[in-house]
Every structure is written in structure tokens, then in C-alpha cells.
GROMACS .gro file of C-alpha atoms in nm:
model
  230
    1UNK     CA    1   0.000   0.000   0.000
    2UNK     CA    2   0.092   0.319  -0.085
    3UNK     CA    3   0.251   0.543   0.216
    4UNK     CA    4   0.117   0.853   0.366
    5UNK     CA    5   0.399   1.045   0.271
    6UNK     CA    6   0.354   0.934  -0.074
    7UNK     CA    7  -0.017   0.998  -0.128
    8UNK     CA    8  -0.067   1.332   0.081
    9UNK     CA    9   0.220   1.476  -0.132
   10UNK     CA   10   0.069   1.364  -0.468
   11UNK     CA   11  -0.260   1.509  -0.338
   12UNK     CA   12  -0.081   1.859  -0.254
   13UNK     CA   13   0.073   1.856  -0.590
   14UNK     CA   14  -0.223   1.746  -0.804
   15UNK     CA   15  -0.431   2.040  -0.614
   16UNK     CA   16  -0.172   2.290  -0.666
   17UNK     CA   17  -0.157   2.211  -1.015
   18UNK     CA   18  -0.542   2.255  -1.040
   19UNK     CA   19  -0.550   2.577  -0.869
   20UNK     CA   20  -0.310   2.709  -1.131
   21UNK     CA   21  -0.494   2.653  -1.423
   22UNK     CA   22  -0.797   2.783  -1.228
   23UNK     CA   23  -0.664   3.114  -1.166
   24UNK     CA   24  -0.536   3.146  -1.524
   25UNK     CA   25  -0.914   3.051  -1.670
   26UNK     CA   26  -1.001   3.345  -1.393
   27UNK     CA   27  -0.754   3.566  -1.528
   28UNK     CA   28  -0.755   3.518  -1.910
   29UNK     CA   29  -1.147   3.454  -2.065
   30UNK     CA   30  -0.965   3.302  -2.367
   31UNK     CA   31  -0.836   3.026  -2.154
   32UNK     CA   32  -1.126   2.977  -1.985
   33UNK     CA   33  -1.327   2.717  -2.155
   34UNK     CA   34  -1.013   2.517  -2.183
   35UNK     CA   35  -0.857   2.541  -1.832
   36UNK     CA   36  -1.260   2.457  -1.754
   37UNK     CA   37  -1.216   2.104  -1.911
   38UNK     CA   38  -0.891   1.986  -1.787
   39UNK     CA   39  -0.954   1.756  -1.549
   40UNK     CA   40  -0.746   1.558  -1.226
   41UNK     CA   41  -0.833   1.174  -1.312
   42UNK     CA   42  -0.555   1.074  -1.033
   43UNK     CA   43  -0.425   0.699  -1.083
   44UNK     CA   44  -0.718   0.579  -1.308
   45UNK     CA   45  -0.652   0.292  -1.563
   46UNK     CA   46  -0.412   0.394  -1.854
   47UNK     CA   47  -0.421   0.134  -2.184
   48UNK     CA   48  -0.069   0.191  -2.340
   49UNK     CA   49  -0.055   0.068  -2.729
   50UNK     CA   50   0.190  -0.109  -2.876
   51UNK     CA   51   0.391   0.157  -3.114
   52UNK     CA   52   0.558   0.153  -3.410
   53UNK     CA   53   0.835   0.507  -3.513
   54UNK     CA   54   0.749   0.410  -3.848
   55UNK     CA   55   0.348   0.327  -3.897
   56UNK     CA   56   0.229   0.419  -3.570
   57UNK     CA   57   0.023   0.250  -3.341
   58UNK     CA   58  -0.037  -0.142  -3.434
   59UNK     CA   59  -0.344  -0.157  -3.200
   60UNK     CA   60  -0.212  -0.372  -2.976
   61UNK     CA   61  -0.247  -0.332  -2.587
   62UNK     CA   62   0.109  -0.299  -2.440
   63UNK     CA   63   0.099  -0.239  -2.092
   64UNK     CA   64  -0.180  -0.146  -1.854
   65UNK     CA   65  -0.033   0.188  -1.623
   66UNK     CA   66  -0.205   0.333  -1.361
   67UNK     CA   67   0.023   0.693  -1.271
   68UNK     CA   68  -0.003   0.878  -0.941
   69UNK     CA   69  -0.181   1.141  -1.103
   70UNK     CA   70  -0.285   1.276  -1.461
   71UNK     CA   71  -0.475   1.556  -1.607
   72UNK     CA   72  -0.695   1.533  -1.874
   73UNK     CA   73  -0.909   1.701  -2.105
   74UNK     CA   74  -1.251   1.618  -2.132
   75UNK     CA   75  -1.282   1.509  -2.479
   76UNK     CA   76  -0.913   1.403  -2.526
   77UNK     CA   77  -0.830   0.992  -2.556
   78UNK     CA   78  -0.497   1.049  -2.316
   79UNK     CA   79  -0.422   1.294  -2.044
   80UNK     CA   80  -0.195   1.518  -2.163
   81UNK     CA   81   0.014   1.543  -1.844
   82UNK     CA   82   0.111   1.265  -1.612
   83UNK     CA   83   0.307   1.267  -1.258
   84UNK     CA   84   0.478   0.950  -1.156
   85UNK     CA   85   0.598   0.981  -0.773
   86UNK     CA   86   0.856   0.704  -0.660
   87UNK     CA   87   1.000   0.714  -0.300
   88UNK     CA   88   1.320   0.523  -0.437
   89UNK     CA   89   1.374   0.544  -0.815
   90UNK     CA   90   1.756   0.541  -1.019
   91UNK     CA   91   1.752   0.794  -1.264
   92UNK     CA   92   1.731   0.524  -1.569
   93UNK     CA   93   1.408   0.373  -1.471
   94UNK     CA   94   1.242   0.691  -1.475
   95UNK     CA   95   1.336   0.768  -1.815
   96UNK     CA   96   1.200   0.469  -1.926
   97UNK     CA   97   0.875   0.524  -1.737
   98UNK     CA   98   0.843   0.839  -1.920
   99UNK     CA   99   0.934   0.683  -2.275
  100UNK     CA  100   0.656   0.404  -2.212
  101UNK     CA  101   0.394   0.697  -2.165
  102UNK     CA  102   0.547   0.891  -2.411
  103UNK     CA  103   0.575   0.664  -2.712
  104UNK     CA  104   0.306   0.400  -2.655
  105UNK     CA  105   0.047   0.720  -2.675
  106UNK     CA  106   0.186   0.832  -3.048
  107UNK     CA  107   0.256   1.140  -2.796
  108UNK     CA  108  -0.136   1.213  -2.639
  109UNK     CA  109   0.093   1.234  -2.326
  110UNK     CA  110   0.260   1.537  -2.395
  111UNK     CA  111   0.448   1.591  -2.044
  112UNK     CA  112   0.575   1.352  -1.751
  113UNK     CA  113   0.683   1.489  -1.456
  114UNK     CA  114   0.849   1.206  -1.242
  115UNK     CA  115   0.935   1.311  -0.884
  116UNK     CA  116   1.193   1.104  -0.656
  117UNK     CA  117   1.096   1.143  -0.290
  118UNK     CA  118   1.469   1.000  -0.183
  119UNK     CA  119   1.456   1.001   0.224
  120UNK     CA  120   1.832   0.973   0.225
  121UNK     CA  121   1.940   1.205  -0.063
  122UNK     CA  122   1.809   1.530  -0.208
  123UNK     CA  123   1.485   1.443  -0.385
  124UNK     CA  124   1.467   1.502  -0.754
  125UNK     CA  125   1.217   1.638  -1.046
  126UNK     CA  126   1.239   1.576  -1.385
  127UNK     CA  127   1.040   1.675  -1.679
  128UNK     CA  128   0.973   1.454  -2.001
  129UNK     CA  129   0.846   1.608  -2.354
  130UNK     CA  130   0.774   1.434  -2.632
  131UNK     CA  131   0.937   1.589  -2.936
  132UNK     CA  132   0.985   1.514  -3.340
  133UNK     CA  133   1.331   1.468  -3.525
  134UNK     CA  134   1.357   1.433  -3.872
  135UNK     CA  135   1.449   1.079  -4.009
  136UNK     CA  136   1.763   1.119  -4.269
  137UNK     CA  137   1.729   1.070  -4.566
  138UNK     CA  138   1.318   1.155  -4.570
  139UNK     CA  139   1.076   1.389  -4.516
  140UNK     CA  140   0.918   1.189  -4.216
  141UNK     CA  141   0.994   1.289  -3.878
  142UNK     CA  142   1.046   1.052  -3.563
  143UNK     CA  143   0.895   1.075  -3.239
  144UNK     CA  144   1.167   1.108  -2.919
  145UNK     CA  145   1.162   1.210  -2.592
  146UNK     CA  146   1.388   1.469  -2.365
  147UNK     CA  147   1.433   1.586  -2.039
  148UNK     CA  148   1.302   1.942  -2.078
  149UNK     CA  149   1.625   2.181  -1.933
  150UNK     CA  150   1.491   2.234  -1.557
  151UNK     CA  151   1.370   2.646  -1.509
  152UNK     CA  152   1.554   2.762  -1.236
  153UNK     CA  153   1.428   2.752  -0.878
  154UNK     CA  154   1.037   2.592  -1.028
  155UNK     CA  155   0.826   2.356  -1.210
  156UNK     CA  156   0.691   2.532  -1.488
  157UNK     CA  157   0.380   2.370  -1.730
  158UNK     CA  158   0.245   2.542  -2.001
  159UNK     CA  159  -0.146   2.502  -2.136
  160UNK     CA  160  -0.008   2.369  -2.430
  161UNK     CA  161   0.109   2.057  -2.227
  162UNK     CA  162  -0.231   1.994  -2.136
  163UNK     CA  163  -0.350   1.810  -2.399
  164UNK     CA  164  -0.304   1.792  -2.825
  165UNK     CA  165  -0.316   2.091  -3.066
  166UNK     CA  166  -0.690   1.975  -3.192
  167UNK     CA  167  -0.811   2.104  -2.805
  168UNK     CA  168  -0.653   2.375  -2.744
  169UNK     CA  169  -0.605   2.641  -3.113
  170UNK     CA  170  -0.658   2.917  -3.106
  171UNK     CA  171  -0.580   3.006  -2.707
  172UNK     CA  172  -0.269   3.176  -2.596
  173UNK     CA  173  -0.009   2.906  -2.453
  174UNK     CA  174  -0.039   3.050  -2.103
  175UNK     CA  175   0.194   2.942  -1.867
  176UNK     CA  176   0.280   2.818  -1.457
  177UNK     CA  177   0.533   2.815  -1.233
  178UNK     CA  178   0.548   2.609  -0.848
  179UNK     CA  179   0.823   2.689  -0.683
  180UNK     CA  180   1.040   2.391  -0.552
  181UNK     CA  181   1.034   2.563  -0.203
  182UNK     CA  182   0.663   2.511  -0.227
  183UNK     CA  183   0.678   2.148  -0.351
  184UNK     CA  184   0.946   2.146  -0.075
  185UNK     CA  185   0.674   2.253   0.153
  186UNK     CA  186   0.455   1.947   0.029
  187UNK     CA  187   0.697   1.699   0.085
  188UNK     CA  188   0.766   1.826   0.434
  189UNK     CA  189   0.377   1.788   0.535
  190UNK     CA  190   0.341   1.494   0.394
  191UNK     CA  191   0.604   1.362   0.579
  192UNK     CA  192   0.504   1.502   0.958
  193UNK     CA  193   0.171   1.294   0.865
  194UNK     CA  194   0.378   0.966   0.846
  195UNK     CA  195   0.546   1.039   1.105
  196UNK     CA  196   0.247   1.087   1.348
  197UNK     CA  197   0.099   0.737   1.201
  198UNK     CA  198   0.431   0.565   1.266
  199UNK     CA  199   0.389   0.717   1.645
  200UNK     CA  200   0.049   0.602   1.642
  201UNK     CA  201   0.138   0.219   1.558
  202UNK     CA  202   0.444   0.267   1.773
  203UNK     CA  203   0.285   0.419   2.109
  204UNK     CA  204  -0.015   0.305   2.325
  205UNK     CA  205  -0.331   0.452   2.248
  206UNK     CA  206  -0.390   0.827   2.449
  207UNK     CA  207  -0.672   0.773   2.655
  208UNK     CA  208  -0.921   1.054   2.588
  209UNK     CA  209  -1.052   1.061   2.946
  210UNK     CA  210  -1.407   0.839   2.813
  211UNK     CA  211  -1.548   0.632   3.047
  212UNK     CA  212  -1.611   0.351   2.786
  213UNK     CA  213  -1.784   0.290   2.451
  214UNK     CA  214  -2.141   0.250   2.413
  215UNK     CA  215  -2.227  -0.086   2.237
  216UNK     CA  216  -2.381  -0.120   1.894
  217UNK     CA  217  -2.729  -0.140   1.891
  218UNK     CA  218  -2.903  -0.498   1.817
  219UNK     CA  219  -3.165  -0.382   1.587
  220UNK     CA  220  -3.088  -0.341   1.224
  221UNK     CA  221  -3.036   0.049   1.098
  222UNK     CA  222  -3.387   0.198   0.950
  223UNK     CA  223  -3.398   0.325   0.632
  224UNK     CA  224  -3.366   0.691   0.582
  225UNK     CA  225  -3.681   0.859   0.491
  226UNK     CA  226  -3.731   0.823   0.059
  227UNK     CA  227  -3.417   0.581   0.061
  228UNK     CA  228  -3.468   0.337  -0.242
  229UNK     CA  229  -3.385  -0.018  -0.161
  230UNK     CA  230  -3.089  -0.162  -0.383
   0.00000   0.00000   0.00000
């Protein structure tokens, strides 16, 4: 199971994330509608397809991923950003993470942001983009992915990110930033709330000065007034 470190700092993140392209639908009426229909599916079911550089997807089901979190439009096939959180992770296994989401999506999943929550090290954040080089030789281009170069001092998305060109013409490619004091700040709380479960399992219970507990009724709970019956 998933720690509480690990899922109260996703949470934080994925909320922060929302708020941002909130207050830029707020601020801009252009972006509105758009910001509007993106979406915070968290760790739903992700079908990855099989992939081919050369004549695209063959159909077939790949793998079967289920992220920390991802935003999606509403009428997109893919989220268009996905966050991958790992509290132990080398540096190569993330990359191939990202290339999976990357490449078995013909690029839907535009951006992956994988986060290392190291306890003994400095924890790290990088970014993944899916990008197009030309093949030599031809006038077809190849799909690839890169680390994007890390902004100084934040984590910056773009609307663009979001989801594929089809959703999102004719808007301005607004941009975010979250500082990594503030996902500093995350990380922190989320860990002070392990840390109080691990004293709870650790310690005898603190005796809240009741008396005792009342025993369950006998009778069988009535139904609340207009409840249908399953």
C-alpha cells in the first residue's frame, strides 16, 4: 500500500496544479473554456498501445499503467500530463517510465513529470516532452523524448502541455510556475503525517478521558426517509 507520505504529497501537488490553471481561466477569458475542461483523473486505468516510429500505433495493448496522477481534457483519448511519484527510483528507470507513456500514446501524453521522494538524498524532479526529429534521408519525422532543461528555482507547465493541438487552437499558450520551495513545503507535510501514524502504531493509544464505549445497537439500521432499496 501506498505510504502517507507518498499519497498526501501527490494530493498537494495534483491540487496545486489545479488551482493554477484555475486562476489562469479566472484571469484570461480566452483560456477559460479550456482550463474549464482539464480535469485531475488521479491513478485511473491507462491502456498503453503497442507503437511503431514508423506506422504508428499497431493496435495492440502494451501495458496497462495506472500513474499517481494525470490531467486530462474532457474530450481528449490520453491525459496530456502525467506525474509519476517514486520514493526510491535510479535515474534510468524513470526515463523509461516516461518513454513508455510517451511513445506507446503516439505522444497524447505530452508531459511527464516524475518526482523522486529519496529520504536519504536530495529528492529530484524531472520533466519529459515528447518531441519530433527528422528521419535522414526523408521527409518523415520521428517521435523522441527529452528531459526538458529544468527552469531555475520551479516547475513550470504550459497550457499547451495539457492536452493535443486539436483542443486547445486558437488560445494563448499561457503558462505556470510552483516553486520547488513550495513542492518542498509538500513533501515536508506529507512527511510530519507519516510520522504521526508511525507514532500512532508505535505508542499506546492516548486515553481521551471516556469512560467507555457504548455498544452497537441490536436492531438493524432503518432506512432513511425516501431511501430506495438496492
Amino acid at each position: 500500500m501506498p505510504s502517507a507520505t507518498h499519497g498526501s504529497f501527490i494530493w498537494q501537488l495534483g491540487a496545486n496544479i489545479c488551482d493554477n490553471l484555475r486562476d489562469l481561466g479566472r484571469e484570461n477569458e480566452q483560456v477559460c473554456d479550456f482550463t474549464n475542461s482539464i480535469s485531475n483523473v488521479l491513478s485511473s486505468n491507462l491502456f498503453l498501445r503497442d507503437y511503431d516510429s514508423t506506422q504508428g500505433s499497431t493496435g495492440k495493448v502494451e501495458a496497462l499503467r495506472m500513474s499517481d496522477t494525470q490531467f486530462q481534457h474532457e474530450s481528449a483519448t490520453y491525459p496530456g500530463v502525467i506525474v509519476e511519484v517514486a520514493l526510491t527510483q535510479d535515474a534510468k528507470r524513470l526515463a523509461r517510465i516516461a518513454k513508455d507513456y510517451i511513445y506507446l500514446t503516439e505522444e497524447a501524453i505530452q508531459v511527464v513529470i516524475c518526482i523522486n521522494l529519496n529520504s536519504d538524498n536530495d529528492s529530484t524532479i524531472s520533466v519529459w516532452e515528447a518531441t519530433y526529429a527528422p528521419l535522414p534521408d526523408t521527409d518523415q519525422l520521428e517521435l523522441f523524448y527529452e528531459e526538458v532543461v529544468k527552469r531555475e528555482g520551479a516547475l513550470t507547465l504550459y497550457l499547451y502541455d495539457f492536452a493535443l493541438e486539436e483542443f486547445h487552437q486558437g488560445i494563448p499558450n499561457l503558462s505556470f510556475s510552483i516553486p520547488y520551495s513550495r513542492v518542498a513545503e509538500m513533501l515536508n507535510r506529507a512527511e510530519m503525517i507519516q510520522l504521526n501514524r508511525n507514532a500512532a502504531a508505535e505508542n499506546e493509544p492516548v486515553s481521551r478521558g471516556a469512560k467507555g464505549r457504548a455498544r452497537s445497537p441490536e436492531s438493524k439500521p432503518e432506512a432513511m426517509p425516501g431511501e430506495d432499496k438496492l
